[in-house]
PDB file of C-alpha atoms and ligand atoms in Angstrom:
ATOM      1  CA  UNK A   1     -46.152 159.049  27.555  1.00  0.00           C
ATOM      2  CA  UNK A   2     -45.700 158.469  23.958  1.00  0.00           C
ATOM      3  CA  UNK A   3     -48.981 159.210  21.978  1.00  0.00           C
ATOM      4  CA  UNK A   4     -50.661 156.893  19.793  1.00  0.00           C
ATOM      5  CA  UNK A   5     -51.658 158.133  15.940  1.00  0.00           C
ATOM      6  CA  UNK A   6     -55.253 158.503  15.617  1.00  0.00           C
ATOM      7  CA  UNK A   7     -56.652 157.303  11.996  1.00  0.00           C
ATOM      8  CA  UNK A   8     -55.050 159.180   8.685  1.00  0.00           C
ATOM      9  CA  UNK A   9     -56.927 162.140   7.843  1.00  0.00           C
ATOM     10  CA  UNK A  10     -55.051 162.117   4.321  1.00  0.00           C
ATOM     11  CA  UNK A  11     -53.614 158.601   2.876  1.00  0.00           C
ATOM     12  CA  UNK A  12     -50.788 158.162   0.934  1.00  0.00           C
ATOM     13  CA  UNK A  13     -52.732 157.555  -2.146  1.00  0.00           C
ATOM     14  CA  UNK A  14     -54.375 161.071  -1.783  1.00  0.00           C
ATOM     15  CA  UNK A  15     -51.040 162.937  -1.009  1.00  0.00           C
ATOM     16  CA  UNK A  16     -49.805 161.163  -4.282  1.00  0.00           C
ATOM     17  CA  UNK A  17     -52.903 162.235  -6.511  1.00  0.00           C
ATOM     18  CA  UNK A  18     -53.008 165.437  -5.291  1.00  0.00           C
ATOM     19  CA  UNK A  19     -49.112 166.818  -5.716  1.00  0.00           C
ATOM     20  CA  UNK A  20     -49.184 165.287  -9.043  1.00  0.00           C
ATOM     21  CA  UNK A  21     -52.115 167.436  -9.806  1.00  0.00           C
ATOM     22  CA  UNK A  22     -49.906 170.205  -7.781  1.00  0.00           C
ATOM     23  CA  UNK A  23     -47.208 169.595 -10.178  1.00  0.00           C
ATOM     24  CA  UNK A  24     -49.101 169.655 -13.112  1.00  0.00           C
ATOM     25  CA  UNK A  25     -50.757 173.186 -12.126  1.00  0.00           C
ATOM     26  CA  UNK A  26     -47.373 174.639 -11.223  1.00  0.00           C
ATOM     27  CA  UNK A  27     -45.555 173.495 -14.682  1.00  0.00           C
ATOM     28  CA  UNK A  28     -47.848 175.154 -16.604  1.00  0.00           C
ATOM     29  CA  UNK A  29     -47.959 178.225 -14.654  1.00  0.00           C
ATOM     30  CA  UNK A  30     -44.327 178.691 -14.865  1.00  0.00           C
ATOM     31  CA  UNK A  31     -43.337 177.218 -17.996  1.00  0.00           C
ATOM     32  CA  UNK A  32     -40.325 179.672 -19.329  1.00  0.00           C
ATOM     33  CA  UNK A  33     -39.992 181.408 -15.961  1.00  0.00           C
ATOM     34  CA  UNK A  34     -37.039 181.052 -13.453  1.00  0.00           C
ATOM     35  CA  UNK A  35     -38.491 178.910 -11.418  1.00  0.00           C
ATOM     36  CA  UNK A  36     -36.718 178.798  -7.580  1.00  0.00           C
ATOM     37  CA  UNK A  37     -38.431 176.874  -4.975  1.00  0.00           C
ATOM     38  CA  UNK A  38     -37.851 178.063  -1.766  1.00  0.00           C
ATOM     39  CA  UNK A  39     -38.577 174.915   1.003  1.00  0.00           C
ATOM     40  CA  UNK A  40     -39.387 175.720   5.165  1.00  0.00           C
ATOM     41  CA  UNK A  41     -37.359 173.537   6.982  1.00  0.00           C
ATOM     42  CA  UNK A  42     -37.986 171.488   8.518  1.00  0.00           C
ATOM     43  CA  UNK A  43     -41.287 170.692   8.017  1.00  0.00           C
ATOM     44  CA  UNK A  44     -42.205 170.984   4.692  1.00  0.00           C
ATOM     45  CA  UNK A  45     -38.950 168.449   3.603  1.00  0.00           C
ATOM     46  CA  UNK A  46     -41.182 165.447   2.056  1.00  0.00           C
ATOM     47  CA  UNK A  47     -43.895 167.743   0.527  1.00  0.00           C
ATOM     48  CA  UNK A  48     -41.449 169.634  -1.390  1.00  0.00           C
ATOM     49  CA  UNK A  49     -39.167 166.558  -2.209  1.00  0.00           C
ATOM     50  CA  UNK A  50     -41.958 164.901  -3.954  1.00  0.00           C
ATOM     51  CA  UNK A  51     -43.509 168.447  -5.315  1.00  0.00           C
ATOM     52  CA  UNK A  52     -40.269 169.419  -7.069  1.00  0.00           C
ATOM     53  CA  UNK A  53     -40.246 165.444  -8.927  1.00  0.00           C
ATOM     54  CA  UNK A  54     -43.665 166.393  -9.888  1.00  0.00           C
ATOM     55  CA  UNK A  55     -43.074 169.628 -11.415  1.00  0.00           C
ATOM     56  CA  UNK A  56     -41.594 168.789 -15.242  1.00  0.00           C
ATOM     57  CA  UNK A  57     -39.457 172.141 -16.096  1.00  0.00           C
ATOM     58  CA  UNK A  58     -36.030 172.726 -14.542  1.00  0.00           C
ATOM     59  CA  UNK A  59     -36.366 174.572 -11.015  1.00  0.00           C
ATOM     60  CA  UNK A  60     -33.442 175.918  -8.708  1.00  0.00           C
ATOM     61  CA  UNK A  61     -33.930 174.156  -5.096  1.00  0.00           C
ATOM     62  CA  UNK A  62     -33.089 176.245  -2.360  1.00  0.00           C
ATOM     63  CA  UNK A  63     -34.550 175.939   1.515  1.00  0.00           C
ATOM     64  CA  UNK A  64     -34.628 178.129   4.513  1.00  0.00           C
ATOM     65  CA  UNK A  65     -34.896 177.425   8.234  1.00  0.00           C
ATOM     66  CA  UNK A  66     -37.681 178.797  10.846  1.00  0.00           C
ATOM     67  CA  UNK A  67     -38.410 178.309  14.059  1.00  0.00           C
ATOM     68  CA  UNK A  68     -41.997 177.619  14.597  1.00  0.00           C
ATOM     69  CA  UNK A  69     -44.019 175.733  16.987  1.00  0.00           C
ATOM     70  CA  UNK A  70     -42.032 174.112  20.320  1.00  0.00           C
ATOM     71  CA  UNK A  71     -45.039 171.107  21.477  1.00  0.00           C
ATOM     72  CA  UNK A  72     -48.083 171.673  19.890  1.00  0.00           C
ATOM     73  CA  UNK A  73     -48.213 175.323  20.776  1.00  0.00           C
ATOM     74  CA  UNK A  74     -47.228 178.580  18.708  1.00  0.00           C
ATOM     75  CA  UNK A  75     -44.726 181.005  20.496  1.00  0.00           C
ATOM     76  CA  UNK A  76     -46.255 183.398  18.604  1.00  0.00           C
ATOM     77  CA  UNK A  77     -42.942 184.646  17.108  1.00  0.00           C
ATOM     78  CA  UNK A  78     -41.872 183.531  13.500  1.00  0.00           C
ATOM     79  CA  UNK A  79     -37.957 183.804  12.914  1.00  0.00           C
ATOM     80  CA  UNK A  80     -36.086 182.881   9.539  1.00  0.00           C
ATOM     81  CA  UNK A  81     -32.551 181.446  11.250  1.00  0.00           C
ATOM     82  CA  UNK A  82     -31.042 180.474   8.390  1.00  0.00           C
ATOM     83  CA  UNK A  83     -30.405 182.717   4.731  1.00  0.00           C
ATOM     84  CA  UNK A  84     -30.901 181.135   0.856  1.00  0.00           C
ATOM     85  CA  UNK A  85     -28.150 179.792  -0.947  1.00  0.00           C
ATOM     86  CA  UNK A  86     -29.273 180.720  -4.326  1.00  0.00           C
ATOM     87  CA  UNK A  87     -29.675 184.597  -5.646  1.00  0.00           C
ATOM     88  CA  UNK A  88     -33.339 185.138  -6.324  1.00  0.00           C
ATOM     89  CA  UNK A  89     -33.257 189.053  -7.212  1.00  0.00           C
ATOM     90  CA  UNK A  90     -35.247 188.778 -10.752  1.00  0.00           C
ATOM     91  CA  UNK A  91     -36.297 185.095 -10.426  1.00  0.00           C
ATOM     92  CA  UNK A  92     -39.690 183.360  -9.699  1.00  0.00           C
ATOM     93  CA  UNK A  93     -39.805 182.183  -6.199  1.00  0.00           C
ATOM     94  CA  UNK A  94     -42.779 179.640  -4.947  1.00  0.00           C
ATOM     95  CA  UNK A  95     -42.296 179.157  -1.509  1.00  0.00           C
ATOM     96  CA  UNK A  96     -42.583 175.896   0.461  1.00  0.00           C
ATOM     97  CA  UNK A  97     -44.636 175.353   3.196  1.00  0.00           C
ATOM     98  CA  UNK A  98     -46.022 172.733   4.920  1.00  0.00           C
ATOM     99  CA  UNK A  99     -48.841 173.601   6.503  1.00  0.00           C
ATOM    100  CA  UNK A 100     -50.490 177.388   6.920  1.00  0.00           C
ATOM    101  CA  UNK A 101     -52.353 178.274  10.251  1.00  0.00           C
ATOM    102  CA  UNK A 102     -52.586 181.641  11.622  1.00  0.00           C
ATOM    103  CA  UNK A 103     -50.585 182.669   8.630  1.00  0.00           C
ATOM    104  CA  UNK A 104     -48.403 184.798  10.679  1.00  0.00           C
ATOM    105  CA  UNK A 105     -45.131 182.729   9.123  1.00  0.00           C
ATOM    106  CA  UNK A 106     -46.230 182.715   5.442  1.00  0.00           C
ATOM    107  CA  UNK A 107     -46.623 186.543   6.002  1.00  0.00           C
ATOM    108  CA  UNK A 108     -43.089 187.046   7.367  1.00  0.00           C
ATOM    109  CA  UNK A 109     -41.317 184.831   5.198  1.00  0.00           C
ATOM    110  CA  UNK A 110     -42.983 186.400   2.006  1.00  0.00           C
ATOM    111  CA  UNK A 111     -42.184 190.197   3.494  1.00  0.00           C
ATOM    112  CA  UNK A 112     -38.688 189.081   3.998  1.00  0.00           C
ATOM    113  CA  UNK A 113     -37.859 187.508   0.838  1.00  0.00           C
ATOM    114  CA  UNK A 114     -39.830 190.343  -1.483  1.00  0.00           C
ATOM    115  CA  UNK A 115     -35.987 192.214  -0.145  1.00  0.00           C
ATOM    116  CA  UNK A 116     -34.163 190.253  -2.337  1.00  0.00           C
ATOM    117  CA  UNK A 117     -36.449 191.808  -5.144  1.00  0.00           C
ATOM    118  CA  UNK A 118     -37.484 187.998  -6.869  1.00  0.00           C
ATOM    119  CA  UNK A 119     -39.321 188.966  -9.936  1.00  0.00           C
ATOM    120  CA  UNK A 120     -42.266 187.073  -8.686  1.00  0.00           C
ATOM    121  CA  UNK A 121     -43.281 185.274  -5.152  1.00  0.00           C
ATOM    122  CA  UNK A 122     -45.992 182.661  -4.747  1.00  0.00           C
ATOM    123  CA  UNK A 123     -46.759 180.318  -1.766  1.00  0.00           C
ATOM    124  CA  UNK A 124     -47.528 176.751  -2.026  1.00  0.00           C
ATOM    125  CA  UNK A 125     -48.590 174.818   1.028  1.00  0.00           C
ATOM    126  CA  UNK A 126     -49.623 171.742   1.501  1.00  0.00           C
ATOM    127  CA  UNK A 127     -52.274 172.099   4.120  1.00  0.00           C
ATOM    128  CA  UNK A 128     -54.219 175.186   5.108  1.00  0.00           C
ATOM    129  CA  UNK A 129     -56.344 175.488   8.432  1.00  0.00           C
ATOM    130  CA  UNK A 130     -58.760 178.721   6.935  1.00  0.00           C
ATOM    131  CA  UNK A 131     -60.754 178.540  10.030  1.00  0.00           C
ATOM    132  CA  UNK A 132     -57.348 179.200  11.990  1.00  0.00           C
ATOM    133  CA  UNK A 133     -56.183 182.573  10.028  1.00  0.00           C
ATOM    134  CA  UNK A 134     -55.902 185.881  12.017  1.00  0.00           C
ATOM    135  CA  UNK A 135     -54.243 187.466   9.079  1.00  0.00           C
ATOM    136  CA  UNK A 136     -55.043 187.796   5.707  1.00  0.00           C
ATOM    137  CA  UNK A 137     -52.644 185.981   3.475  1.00  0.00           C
ATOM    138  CA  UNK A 138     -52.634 185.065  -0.151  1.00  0.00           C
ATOM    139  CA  UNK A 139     -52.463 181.426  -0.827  1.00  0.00           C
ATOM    140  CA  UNK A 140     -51.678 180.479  -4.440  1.00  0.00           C
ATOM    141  CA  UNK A 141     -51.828 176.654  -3.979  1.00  0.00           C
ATOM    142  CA  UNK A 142     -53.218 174.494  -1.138  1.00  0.00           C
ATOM    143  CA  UNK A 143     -52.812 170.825  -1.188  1.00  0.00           C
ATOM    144  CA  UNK A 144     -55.579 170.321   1.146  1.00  0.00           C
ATOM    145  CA  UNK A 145     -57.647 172.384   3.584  1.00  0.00           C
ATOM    146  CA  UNK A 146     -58.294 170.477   7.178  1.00  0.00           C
ATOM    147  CA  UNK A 147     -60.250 171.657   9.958  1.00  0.00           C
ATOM    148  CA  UNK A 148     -58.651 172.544  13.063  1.00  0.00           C
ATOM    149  CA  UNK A 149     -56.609 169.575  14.388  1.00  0.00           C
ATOM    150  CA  UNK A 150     -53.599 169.253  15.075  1.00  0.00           C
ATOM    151  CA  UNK A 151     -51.621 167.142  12.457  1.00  0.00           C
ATOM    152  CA  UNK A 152     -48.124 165.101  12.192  1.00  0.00           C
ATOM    153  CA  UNK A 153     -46.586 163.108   9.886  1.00  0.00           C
ATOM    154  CA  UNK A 154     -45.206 163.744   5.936  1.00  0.00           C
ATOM    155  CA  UNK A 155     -42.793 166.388   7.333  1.00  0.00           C
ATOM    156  CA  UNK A 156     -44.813 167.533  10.186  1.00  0.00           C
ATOM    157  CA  UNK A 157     -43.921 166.891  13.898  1.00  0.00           C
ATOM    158  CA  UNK A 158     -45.254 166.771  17.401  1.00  0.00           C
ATOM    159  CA  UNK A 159     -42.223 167.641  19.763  1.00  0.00           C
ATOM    160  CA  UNK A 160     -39.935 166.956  16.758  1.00  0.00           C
ATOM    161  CA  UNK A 161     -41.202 163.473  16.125  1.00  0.00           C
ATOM    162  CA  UNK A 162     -43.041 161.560  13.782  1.00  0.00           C
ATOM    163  CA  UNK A 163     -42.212 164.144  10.884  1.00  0.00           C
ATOM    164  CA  UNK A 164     -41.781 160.064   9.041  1.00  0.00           C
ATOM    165  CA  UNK A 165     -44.708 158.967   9.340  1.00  0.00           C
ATOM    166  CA  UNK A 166     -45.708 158.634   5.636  1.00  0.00           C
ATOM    167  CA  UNK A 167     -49.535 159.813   5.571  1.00  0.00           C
ATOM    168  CA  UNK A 168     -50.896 162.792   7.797  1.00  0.00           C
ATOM    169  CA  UNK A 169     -52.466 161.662  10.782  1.00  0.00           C
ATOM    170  CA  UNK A 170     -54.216 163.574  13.799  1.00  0.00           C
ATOM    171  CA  UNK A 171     -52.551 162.989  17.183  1.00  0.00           C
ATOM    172  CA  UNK A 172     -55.178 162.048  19.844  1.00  0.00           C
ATOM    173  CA  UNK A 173     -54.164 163.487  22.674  1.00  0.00           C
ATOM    174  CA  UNK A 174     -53.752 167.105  21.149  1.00  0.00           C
ATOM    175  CA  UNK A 175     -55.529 166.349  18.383  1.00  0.00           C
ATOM    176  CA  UNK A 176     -58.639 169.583  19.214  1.00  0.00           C
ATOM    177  CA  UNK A 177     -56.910 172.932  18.902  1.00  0.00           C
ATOM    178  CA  UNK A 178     -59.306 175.810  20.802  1.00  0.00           C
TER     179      UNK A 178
HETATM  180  P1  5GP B 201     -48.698 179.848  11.251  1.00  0.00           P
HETATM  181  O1  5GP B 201     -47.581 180.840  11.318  1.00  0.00           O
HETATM  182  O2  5GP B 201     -49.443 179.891   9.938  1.00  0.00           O
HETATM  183  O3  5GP B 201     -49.632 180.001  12.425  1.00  0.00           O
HETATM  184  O4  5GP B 201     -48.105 178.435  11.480  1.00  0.00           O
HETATM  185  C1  5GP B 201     -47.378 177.754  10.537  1.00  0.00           C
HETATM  186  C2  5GP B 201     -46.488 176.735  11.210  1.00  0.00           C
HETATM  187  O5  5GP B 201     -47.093 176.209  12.396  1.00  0.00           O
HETATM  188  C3  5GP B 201     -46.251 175.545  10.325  1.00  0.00           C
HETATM  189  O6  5GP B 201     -45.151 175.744   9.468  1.00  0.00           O
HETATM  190  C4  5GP B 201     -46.041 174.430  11.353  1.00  0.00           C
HETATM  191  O7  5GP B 201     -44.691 174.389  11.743  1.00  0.00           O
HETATM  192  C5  5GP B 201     -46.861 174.838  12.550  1.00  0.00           C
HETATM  193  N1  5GP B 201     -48.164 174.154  12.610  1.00  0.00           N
HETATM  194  C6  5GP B 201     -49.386 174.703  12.495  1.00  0.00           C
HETATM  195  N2  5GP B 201     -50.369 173.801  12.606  1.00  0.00           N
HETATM  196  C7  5GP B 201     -49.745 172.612  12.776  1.00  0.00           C
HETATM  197  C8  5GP B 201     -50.215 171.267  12.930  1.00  0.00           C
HETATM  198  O8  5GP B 201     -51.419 170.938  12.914  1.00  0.00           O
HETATM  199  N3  5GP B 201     -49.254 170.318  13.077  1.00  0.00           N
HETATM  200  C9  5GP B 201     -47.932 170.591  13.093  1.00  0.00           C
HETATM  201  N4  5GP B 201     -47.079 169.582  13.247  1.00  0.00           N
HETATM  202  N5  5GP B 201     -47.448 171.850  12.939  1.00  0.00           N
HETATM  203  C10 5GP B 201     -48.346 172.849  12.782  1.00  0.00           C
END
C-alpha cells in the first residue's frame, strides 16, 4: 500500500535559511584549511549538494557509500561499501550525513576514516534524533534536531523512495519509532 506523507515537519524555506546559516558557520571555520567534504550516500545527496553551494571557499567533494536502514528498521550493522576518491591524509575532512540516530554510523565512519590520518575530522548532519543516541558521538553541526519520527524526503527514503520529495516530511504509517 503506498503511504501517504503526513504534514512537513521542516519546509523548504527553513531547509534554505538554515544551510545558508550552515554555510556561513562552516566558511569561517575553515577559511585557509583543506577543506574535503566527505558525503553518505545515498542519503545525504541534496543536503550536501546545496551545503557545498553554500559554503564560499574552495572544498574537494568526495562521497562514500553505506548500507544503512532496509524499511524503516536498523539492521544494526553499519558497513562503508564503497572507498574515497580523493587522498585525505593531512586534509580537513567534514563529513556528510543526513540524519544521526543511534549514532552507531557516524561513529564507524569517523573511526574508519581517522586511518587515512586527515589532519582534522568533523561531522555535519543535517538532522539529529538526541533522544535516539545509544552512543556518545560528537556532533559539530546539526541542521535541525527532531524528535523521534521517522522522516523521508530531501535525500532521505522509506524503502528507497521518496528520497525527492523536496521538504522533510513524517510518514504516517511508521511515522512513531519505540
Ligand atoms: P544511526 O547509525 O545513527 O542509528 O543511523 C543513521 C542512519 O539511519 C541514517 O544515515 C539513515 O540512513 C537512517 N535513519 C535514521 N533515522 C531515519 C529516519 O527517520 N528516516 C530515514 N529515512 N532514515 C533514517
Amino acid at each position: 500500500m503506498e503511504r501517504i506523507f503526513g504534514r512537513p515537519i521542516v519546509t523548504q524555506e527553513e531547509m534554505r535559511a538554515r544551510i545558508k546559516e550552515l554555510g556561513k558557520q562552516i566558511t569561517s571555520d575553515y577559511t585557509g584549511k583543506d577543506l574535503v567534504l566527505v558525503g553518505v550516500l545515498k542519503g545525504a545527496y541534496a543536503f550536501y549538494a546545496d551545503l557545498a553551494r553554500a559554503i564560499r571557499i574552495p572544498v574537494r567533494v568526495d562521497f562514500i557509500v553505506v548500507t544503512s536502514y532496509s524499511k524503516a528498521k536498523t539492521s544494526g550493522k553499519v558497513k562503508m561499501v564503497t572507498e574515497l576518491t580523493e587522498d585525505i591524509e593531512g586534509k580537513d575532512v567534514l563529513l556528510v550525513e543526513d540524519i544521526v540516530d543511534s549514532g552507531l554510523t557516524v561513529r564507524y565512519l569517523v573511526k574508519t576514516l581517522a586511518k587515512r590520518k586527515p589532519r582534522t575530522i568533523k561531522v555535519c548532519t543535517l538532522l539529529s534524533k538526541p533522544e535516539r543516541r545509544t552512543i556518545d558521538v560528537a556532533i559539530d553541526y546539526v541542521g535541525f534536531k527532531i524528535p523521534n519520527q521517522y522522516v523521508v524526503g530531501y535525500g532521505l527514503d522509506y524503502e528507497q523512495k521518496y528520497r525527492n520529495l523536496p521538504y522533510l516530511a513524517v510518514l504516517d504509517k511508521v511515522g512513531d519509532q519505540e
